Coordinates of C-alpha atoms and ligand atoms in Angstrom, one line a residue:
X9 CA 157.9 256.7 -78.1
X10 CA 156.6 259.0 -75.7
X11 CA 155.1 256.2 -73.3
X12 CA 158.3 254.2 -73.6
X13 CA 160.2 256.9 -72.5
X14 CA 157.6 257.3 -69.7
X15 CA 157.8 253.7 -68.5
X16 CA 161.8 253.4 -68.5
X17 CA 162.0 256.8 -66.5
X18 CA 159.6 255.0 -64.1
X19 CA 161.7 252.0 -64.6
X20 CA 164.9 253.7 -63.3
X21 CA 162.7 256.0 -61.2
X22 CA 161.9 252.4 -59.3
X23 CA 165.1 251.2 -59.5
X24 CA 167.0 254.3 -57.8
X25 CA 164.3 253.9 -55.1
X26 CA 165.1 250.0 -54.7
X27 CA 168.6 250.7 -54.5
X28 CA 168.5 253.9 -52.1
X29 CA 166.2 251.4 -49.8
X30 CA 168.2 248.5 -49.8
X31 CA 171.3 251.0 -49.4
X32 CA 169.4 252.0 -46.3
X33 CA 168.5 248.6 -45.4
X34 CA 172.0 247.7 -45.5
X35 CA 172.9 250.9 -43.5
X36 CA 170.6 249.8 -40.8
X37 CA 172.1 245.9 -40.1
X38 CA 175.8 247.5 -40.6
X39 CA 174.5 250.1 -37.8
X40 CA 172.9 247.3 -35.3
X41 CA 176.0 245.1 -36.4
X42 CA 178.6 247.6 -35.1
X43 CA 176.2 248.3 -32.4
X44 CA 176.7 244.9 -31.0
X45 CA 180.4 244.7 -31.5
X46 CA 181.5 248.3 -31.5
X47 CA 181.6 249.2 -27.6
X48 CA 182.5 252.8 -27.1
X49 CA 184.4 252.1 -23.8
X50 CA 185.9 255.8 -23.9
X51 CA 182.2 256.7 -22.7
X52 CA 181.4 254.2 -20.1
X53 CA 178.5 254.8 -17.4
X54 CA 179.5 255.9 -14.0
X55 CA 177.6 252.6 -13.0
X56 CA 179.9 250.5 -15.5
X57 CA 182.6 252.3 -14.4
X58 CA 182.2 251.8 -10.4
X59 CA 181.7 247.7 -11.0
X60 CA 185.0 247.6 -13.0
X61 CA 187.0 249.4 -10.3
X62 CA 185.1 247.6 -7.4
X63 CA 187.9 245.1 -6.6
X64 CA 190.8 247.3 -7.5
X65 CA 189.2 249.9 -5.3
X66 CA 188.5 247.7 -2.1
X67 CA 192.5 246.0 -2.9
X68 CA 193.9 249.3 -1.1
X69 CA 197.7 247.9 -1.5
X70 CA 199.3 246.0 -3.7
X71 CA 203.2 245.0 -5.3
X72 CA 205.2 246.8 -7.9
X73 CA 207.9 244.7 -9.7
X74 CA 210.6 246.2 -11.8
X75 CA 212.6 243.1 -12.8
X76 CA 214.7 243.0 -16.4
X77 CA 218.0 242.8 -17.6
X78 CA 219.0 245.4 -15.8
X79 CA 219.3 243.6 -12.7
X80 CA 222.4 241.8 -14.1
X81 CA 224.6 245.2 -14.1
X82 CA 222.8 246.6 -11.3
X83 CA 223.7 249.9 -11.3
X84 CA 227.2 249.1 -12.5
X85 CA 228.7 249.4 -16.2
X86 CA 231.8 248.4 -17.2
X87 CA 233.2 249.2 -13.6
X88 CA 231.9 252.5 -13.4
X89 CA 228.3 253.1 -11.7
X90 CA 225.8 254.5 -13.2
X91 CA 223.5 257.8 -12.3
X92 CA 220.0 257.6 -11.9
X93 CA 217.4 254.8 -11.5
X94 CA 218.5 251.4 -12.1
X95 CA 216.2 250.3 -15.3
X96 CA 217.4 253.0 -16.9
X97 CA 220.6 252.0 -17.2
X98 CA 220.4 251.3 -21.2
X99 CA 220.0 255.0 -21.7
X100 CA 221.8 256.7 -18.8
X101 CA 224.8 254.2 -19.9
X102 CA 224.4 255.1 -23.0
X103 CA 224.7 251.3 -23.3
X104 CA 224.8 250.0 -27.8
X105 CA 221.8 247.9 -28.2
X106 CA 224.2 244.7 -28.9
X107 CA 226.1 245.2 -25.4
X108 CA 222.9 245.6 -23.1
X109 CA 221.9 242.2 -24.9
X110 CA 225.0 240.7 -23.4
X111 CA 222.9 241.6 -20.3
X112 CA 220.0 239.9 -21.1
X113 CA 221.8 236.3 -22.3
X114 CA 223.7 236.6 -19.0
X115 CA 220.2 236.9 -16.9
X116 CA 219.4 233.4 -15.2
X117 CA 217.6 233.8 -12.3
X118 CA 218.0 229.9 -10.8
X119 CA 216.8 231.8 -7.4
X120 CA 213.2 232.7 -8.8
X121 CA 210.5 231.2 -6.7
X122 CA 207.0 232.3 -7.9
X123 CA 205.5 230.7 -4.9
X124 CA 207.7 232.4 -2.6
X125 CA 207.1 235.9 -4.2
X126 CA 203.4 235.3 -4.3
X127 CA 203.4 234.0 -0.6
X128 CA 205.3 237.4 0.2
X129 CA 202.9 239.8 -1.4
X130 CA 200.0 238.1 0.8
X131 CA 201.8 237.8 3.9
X132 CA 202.5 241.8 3.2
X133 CA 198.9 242.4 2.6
X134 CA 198.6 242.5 -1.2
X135 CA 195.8 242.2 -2.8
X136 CA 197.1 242.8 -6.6
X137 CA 200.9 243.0 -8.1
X138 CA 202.1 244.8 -11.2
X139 CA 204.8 243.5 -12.4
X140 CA 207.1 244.5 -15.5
X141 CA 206.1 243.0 -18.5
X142 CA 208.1 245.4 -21.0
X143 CA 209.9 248.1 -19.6
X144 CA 211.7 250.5 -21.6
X145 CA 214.5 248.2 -22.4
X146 CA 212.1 246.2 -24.6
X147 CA 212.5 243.5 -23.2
X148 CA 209.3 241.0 -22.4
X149 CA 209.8 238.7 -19.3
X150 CA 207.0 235.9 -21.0
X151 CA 207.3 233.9 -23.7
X152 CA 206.8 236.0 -26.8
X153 CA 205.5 234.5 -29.5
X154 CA 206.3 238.2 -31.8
X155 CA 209.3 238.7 -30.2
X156 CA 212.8 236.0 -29.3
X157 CA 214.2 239.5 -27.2
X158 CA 212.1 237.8 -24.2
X159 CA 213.0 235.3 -21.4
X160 CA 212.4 232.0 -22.5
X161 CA 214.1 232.3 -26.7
X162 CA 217.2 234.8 -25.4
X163 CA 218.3 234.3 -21.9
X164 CA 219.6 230.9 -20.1
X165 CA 216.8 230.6 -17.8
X166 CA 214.6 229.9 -20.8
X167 CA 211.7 229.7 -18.7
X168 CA 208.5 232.1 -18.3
X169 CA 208.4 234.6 -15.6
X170 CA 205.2 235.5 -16.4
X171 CA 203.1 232.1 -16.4
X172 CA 205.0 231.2 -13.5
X173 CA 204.1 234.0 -11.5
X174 CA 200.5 234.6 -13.0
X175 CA 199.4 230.9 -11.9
X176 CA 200.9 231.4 -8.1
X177 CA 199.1 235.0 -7.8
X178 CA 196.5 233.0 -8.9
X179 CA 196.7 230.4 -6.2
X180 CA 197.4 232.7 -3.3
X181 CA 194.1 235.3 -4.5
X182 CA 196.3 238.0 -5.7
X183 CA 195.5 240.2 -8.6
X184 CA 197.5 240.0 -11.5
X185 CA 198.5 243.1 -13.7
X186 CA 201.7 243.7 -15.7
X187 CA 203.3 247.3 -16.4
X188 CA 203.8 247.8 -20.2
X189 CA 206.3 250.7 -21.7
X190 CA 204.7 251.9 -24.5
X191 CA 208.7 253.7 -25.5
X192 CA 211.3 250.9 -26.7
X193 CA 214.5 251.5 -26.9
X194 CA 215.7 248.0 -28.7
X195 CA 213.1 247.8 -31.5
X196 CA 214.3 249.8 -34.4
X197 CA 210.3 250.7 -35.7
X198 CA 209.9 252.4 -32.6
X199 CA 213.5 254.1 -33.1
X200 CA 214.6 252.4 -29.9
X201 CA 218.3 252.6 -31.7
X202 CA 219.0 255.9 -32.0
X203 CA 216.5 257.1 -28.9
X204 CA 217.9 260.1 -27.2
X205 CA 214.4 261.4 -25.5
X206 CA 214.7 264.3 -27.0
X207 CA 215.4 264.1 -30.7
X208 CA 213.3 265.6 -33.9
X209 CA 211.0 262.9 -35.4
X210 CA 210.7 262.6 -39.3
X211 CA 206.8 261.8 -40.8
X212 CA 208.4 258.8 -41.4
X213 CA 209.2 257.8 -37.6
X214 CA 205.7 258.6 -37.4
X215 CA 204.5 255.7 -40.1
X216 CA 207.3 253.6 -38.2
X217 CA 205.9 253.8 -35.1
X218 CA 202.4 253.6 -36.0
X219 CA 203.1 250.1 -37.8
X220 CA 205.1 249.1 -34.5
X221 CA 201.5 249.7 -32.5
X222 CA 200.1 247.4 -34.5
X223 CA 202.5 244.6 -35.2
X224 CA 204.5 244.3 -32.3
X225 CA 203.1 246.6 -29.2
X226 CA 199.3 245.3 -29.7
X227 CA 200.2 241.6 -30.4
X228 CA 202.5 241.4 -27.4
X229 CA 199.8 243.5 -25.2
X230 CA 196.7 240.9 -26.7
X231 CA 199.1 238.0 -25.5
X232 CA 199.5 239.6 -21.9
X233 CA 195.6 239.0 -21.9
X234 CA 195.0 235.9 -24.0
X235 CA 197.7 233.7 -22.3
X236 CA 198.1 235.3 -18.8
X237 CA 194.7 236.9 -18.3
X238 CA 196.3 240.1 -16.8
X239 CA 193.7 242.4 -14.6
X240 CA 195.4 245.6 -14.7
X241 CA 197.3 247.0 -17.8
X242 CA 199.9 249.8 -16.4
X243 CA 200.7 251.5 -19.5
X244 CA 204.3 253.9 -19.5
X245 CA 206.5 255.5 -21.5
X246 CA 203.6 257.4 -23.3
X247 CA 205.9 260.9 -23.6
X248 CA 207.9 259.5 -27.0
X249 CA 207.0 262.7 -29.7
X250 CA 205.8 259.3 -32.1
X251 CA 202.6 258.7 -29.7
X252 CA 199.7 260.3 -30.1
X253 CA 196.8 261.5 -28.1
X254 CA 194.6 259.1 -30.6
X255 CA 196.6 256.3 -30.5
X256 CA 196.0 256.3 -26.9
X257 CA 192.5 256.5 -27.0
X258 CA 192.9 253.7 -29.8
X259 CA 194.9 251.5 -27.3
X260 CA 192.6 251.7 -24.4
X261 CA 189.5 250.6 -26.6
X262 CA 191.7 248.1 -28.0
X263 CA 192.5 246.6 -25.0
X264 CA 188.4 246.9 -23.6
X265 CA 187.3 244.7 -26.7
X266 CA 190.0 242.2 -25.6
X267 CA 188.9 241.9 -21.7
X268 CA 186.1 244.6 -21.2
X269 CA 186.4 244.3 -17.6
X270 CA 190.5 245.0 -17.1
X271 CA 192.0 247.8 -15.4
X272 CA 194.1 250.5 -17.2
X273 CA 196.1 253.3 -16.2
X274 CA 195.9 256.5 -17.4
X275 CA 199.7 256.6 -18.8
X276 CA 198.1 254.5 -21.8
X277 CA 197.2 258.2 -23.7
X278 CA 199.3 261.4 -24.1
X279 CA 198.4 264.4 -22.2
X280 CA 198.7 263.2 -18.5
X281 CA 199.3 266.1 -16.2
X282 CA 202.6 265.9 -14.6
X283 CA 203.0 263.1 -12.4
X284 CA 199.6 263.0 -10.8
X285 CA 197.7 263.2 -14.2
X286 CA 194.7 263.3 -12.4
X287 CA 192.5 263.8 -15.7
X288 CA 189.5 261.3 -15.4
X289 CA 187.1 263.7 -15.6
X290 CA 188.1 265.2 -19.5
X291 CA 185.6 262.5 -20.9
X292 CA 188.2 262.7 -24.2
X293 CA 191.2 261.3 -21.7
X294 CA 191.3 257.5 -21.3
X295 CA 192.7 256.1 -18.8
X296 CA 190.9 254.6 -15.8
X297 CA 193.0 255.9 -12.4
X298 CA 195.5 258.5 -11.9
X299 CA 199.4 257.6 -11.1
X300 CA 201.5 260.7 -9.1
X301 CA 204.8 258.8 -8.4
X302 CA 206.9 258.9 -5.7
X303 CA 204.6 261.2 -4.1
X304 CA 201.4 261.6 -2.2
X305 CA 198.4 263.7 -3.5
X306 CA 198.5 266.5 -0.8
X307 CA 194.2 266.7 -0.6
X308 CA 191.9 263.6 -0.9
X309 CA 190.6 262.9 -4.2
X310 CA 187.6 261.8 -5.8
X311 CA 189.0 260.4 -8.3
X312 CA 190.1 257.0 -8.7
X313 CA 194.6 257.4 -7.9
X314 CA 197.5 255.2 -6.6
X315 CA 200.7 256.1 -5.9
X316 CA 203.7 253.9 -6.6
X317 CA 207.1 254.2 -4.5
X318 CA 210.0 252.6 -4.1
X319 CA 211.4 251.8 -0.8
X320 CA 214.8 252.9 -1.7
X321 CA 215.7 255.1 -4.7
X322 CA 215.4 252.9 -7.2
X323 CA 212.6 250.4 -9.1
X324 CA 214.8 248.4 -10.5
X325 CA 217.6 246.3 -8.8
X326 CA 221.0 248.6 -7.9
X327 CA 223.4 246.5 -5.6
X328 CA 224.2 250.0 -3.6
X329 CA 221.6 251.6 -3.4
X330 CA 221.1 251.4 0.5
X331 CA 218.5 254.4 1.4
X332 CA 215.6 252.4 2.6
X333 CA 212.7 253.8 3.9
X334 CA 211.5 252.6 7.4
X335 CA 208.6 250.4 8.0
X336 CA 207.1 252.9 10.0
X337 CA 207.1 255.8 7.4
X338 CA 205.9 252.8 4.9
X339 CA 202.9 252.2 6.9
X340 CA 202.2 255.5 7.5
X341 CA 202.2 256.4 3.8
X342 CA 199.7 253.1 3.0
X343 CA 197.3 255.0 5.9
X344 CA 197.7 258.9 4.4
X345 CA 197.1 257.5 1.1
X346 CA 194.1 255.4 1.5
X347 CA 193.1 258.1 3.7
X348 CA 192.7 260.4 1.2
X349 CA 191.1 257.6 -1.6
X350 CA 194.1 256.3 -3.3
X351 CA 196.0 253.2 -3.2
X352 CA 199.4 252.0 -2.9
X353 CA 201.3 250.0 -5.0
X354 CA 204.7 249.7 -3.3
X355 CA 208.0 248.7 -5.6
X356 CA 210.8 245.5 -5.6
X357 CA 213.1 245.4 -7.3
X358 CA 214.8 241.9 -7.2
X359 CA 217.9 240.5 -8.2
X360 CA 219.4 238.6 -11.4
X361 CA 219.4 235.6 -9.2
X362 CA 215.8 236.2 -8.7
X363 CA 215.6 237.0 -5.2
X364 CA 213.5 240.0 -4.1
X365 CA 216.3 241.7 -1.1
X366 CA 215.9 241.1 2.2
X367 CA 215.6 244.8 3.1
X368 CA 212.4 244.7 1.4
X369 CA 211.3 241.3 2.5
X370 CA 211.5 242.3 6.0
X371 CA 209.7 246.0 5.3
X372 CA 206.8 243.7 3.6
X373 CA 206.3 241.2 6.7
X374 CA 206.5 244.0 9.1
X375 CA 203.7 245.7 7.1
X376 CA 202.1 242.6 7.3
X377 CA 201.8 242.2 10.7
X378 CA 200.6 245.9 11.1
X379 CA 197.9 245.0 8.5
X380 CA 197.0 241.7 9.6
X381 CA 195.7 243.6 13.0
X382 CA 194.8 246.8 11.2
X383 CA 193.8 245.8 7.9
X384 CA 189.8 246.2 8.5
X385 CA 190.4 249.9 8.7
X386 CA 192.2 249.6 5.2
X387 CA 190.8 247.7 3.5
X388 CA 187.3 247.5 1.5
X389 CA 187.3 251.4 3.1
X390 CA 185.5 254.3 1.9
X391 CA 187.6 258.3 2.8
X392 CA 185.6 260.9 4.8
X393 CA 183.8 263.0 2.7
X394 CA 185.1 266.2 4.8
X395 CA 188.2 265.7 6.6
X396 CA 190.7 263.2 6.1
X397 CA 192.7 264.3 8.9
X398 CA 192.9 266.2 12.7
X399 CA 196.5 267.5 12.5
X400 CA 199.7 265.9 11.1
X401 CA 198.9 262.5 12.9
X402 CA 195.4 261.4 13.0
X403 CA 194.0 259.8 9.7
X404 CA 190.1 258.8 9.4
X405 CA 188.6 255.9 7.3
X406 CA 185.3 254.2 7.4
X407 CA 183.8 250.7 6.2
X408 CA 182.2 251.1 2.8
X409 CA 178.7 251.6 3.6
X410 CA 178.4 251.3 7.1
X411 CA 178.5 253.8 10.4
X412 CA 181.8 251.7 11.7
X413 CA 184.7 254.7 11.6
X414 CA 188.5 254.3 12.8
X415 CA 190.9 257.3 13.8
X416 CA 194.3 256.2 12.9
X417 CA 196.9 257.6 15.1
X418 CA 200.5 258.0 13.7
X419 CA 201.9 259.3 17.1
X420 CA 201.4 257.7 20.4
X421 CA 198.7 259.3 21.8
X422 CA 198.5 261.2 25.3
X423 CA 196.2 259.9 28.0
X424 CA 193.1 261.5 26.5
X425 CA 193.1 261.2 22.7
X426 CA 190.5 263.5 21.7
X427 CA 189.0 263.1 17.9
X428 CA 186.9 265.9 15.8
X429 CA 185.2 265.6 12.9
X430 CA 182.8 262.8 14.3
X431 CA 180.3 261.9 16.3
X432 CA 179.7 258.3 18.4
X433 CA 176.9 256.4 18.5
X434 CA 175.5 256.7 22.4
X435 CA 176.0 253.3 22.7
X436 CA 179.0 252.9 20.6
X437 CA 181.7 250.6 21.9
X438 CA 185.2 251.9 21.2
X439 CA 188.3 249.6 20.8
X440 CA 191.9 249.8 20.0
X441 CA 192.2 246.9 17.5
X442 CA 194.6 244.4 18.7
X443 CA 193.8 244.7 22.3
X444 CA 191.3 243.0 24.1
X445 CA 188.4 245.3 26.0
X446 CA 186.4 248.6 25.7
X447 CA 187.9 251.9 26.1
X448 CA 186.1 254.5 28.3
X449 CA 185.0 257.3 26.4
X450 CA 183.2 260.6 26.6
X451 CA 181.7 263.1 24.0
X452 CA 180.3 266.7 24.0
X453 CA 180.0 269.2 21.0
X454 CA 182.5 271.7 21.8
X455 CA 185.6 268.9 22.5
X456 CA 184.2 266.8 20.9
X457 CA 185.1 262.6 21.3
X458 CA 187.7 262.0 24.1
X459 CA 189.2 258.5 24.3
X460 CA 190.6 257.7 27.8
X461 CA 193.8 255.5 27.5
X462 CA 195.0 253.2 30.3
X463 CA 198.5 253.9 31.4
X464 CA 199.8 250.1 30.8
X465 CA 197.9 250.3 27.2
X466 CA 200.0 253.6 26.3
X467 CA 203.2 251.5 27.7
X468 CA 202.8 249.0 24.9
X469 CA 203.8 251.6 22.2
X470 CA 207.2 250.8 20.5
X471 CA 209.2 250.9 18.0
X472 CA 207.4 248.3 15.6
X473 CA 204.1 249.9 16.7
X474 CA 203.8 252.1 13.8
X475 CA 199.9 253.4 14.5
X476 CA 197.0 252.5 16.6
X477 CA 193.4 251.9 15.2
X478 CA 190.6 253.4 17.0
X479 CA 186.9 251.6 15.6
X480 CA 184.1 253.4 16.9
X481 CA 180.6 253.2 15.3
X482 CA 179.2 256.5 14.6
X483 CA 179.1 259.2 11.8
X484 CA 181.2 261.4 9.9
X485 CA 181.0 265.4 10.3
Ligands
LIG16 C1 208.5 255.7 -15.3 C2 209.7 254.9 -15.8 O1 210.5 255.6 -16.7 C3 210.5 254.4 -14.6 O2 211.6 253.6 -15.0 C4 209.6 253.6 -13.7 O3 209.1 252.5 -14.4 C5 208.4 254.5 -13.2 C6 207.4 253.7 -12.4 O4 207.7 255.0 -14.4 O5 209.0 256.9 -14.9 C7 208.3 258.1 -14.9 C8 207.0 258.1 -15.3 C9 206.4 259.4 -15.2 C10 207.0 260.5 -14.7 C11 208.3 260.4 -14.3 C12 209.0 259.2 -14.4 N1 206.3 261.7 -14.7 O6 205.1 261.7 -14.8 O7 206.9 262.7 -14.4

């Protein structure tokens, strides 16, 4: 009795340790298993990091594109125009759901040339477009397969914006990303229908919401990647009470494990500071570059930023709004920007017929010709690590890697332009880019570089010269 008892204690003695090590066992593959799926891309190396953002980071300038439904009022309901920006006109309308809809089964834009736009953004200087996917109006310009409020099932056209444009970007070398509004006002889940910004949310918004991540935002977003391979996913709209810091986190390493090596903005989780949101460094804030709008970060940054601006005061299309910036003030925002580390990523806002307004078209070539002399001190360039700038009208850049520095002069210069903050190589050659010939030059430590411009060189400065690029090879101090 005694020895049986002894024999099936060591029986279950033997089995408890069989099961705890096959337990473990199991543990163990679950472990490596998840270790080779699960990616924590919230925690990426700095070298990771740096390759993902290489391309976006050399691209300098590239297009914004607010195009909806909202082009077909244009700024104007029911006779009476309408305050504020012009793809908000659901909200600042106070537009019904059912009316604006009218809006989107009158958009047919027989106009829209994907070549023509993706032919404009290169002869501009592009290197990448972000164009509207979503906004807030919930409306998806691509063929939806979770959705019939998109272009091809609800409006006339019936044909897709998105793999039309996606395939010319394509052709012409341009990056293609798409801007996704993470607030809907037309899908009732995410309490589009009775969204008034500023309401009280129930626990059961909340459940709402959370199953409209997952049925409807996260399919459309996977299909923006699957069937249109977007590079860059420019989240918005992330303020709505229902979204949560950890739904952002859980969007961002949703979207990784889709395409690990896409772009996102930092508007894809909650907690952005003001517009500039500068937060890369809080490992717990995803988000892979910063987004101040409408404005220019006053210092350079380290961080990885672009600004977006409209050229007028609206993103999307308002037939009277008339206040467009010049080129000249363009240009020299793309120059303080990049400067100071950032890029620019520069709104249109184009009609229902689908024509991006001339206004803007001839801003874009005019960049484009600045650019097309200027470009090498833009592009693929690094900021100065100390001074960005000598005064209000001098900017600095340099060629990633290399001792080749230009002084970018907003102003036209006196006789003798005289540049601090670096030094020339004695032999250095210094040019004005676009004109044939060396420059005469002189430098000594106390006044420092002096640049000796010819009297029939200074003569050439008008109106459509914008700024002159001075490359000299040299260092930094
Ligand atoms: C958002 C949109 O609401 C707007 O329609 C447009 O698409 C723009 C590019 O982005 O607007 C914002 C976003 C962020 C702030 C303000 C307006 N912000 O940080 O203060």
């Amino acid at each position: 009795m005694k020895r049986r008892k002894r024999i099936t204690t060591s029986l279950l003695l033997l089995s408890i340790l069989l099961m705890t090590l096959s337990c473990k066992n199991q543990d163990k593959s679950q472990e490596l298993q998840d270790a080779v799926v699960k990616v924590d891309y919230l925690n990426e190396s700095e070298a990771d990091f740096d390759k993902r953002m290489a391309w976006w980071r050399d691209a300098r300038f590239g297009m914004f594109i607010h195009w909806g439904p909202y082009a077909v009022p244009a700024g104007t309901h029911k006779g009476e125009k309408i305050k504020g920006i012009g793809e908000w006109i659901m909200e600042r309308g106070k537009i019904p759901i059912a009316e604006y809809e009218n809006y989107a089964r009158a958009f047919n834009p027989v106009d829209f040339n994907a070549d023509a736009w993706a032919k404009l953004m290169k002869d501009a200087g592009m290197k990448y477009v972000v164009i509207t996917s979503k906004h807030h109006d919930g409306f998806a310009l691509w063929d939806s397969k979770v959705s019939s409020y998109d272009m091809v099932d609800f409006t006339p056209y019936g044909k897709d914006i998105l793999k039309q444009l996606s395939e010319a970007c394509r052709t012409y070398g341009i990056k293609f990303g798409t801007y996704h509004s993470i607030m809907d006002w037309h899908h009732p889940m995410a309490q589009g229908d009775t969204y008034t910004g500023n309401r009280d949310i129930t626990e059961e918004d909340k459940i709402e919401f959370e199953a409209y991540l997952e049925q409807y935002l996260k399919p459309q977003v996977k299909e923006l990647i699957t069937a249109y391979d977007t590079d860059i996913l420019w989240f918005d709209g992330e303020w709505v009470k229902e979204f949560t810091h950890d739904q952002g986190k859980a969007l961002y390493q949703y979207v990784r494990e889709l395409k690990p090596d896409i772009i996102i903005n930092n508007r894809v989780d909650k907690g952005r500071q003001g517009m500039q949101g500068m937060n890369k460094e809080d490992a717990d804030y995803a988000g892979d570059f910063g987004t101040p709008e409408q404005e220019i970060l006053e210092q350079a940054s380290s961080l990885d930023w672009e600004s977006c601006m409209t050229m007028n005061d609206t993103w999307g299309f308002k037939s009277y709004d008339h206040n467009w910036k010049s080129t000249s003030t363009l240009v020299h925002n793309l120059i303080d920007i990049v400067s100071k580390g950032g890029n620019y990523l520069l709104n249109v806002g184009p009609t229902a017929e689908g024509l991006i307004p001339e206004p803007s078209v001839t801003r874009l070539t005019e960049m484009g010709s600045w650019l097309a002399v200027n470009g090498e001190a833009i592009y693929n360039s690094q900021r100065f690590q100390n001074n960005f700038k000598q005064g209000e009208s001098i900017r600095f850049t340099k060629t990633k890697g290399t001792n080749t520095l230009y002084a970018i002069t907003l102003e036209k210069p006196e006789s003798v332009l005289t540049i601090k903050h670096m030094v020339p190589e004695p032999n250095s050659s210094i040019q004005l880019l676009g004109h044939p010939g060396d420059l005469e030059w002189d430098y000594n430590e106390t006044s420092g570089l002096s640049i000796h411009l010819p009297e029939d060189l200074l003569s050439g400065w008008n109106d459509t010269t914008y700024a002159w690029t001075f490359k000299i090879t040299g260092k930094e101090i």
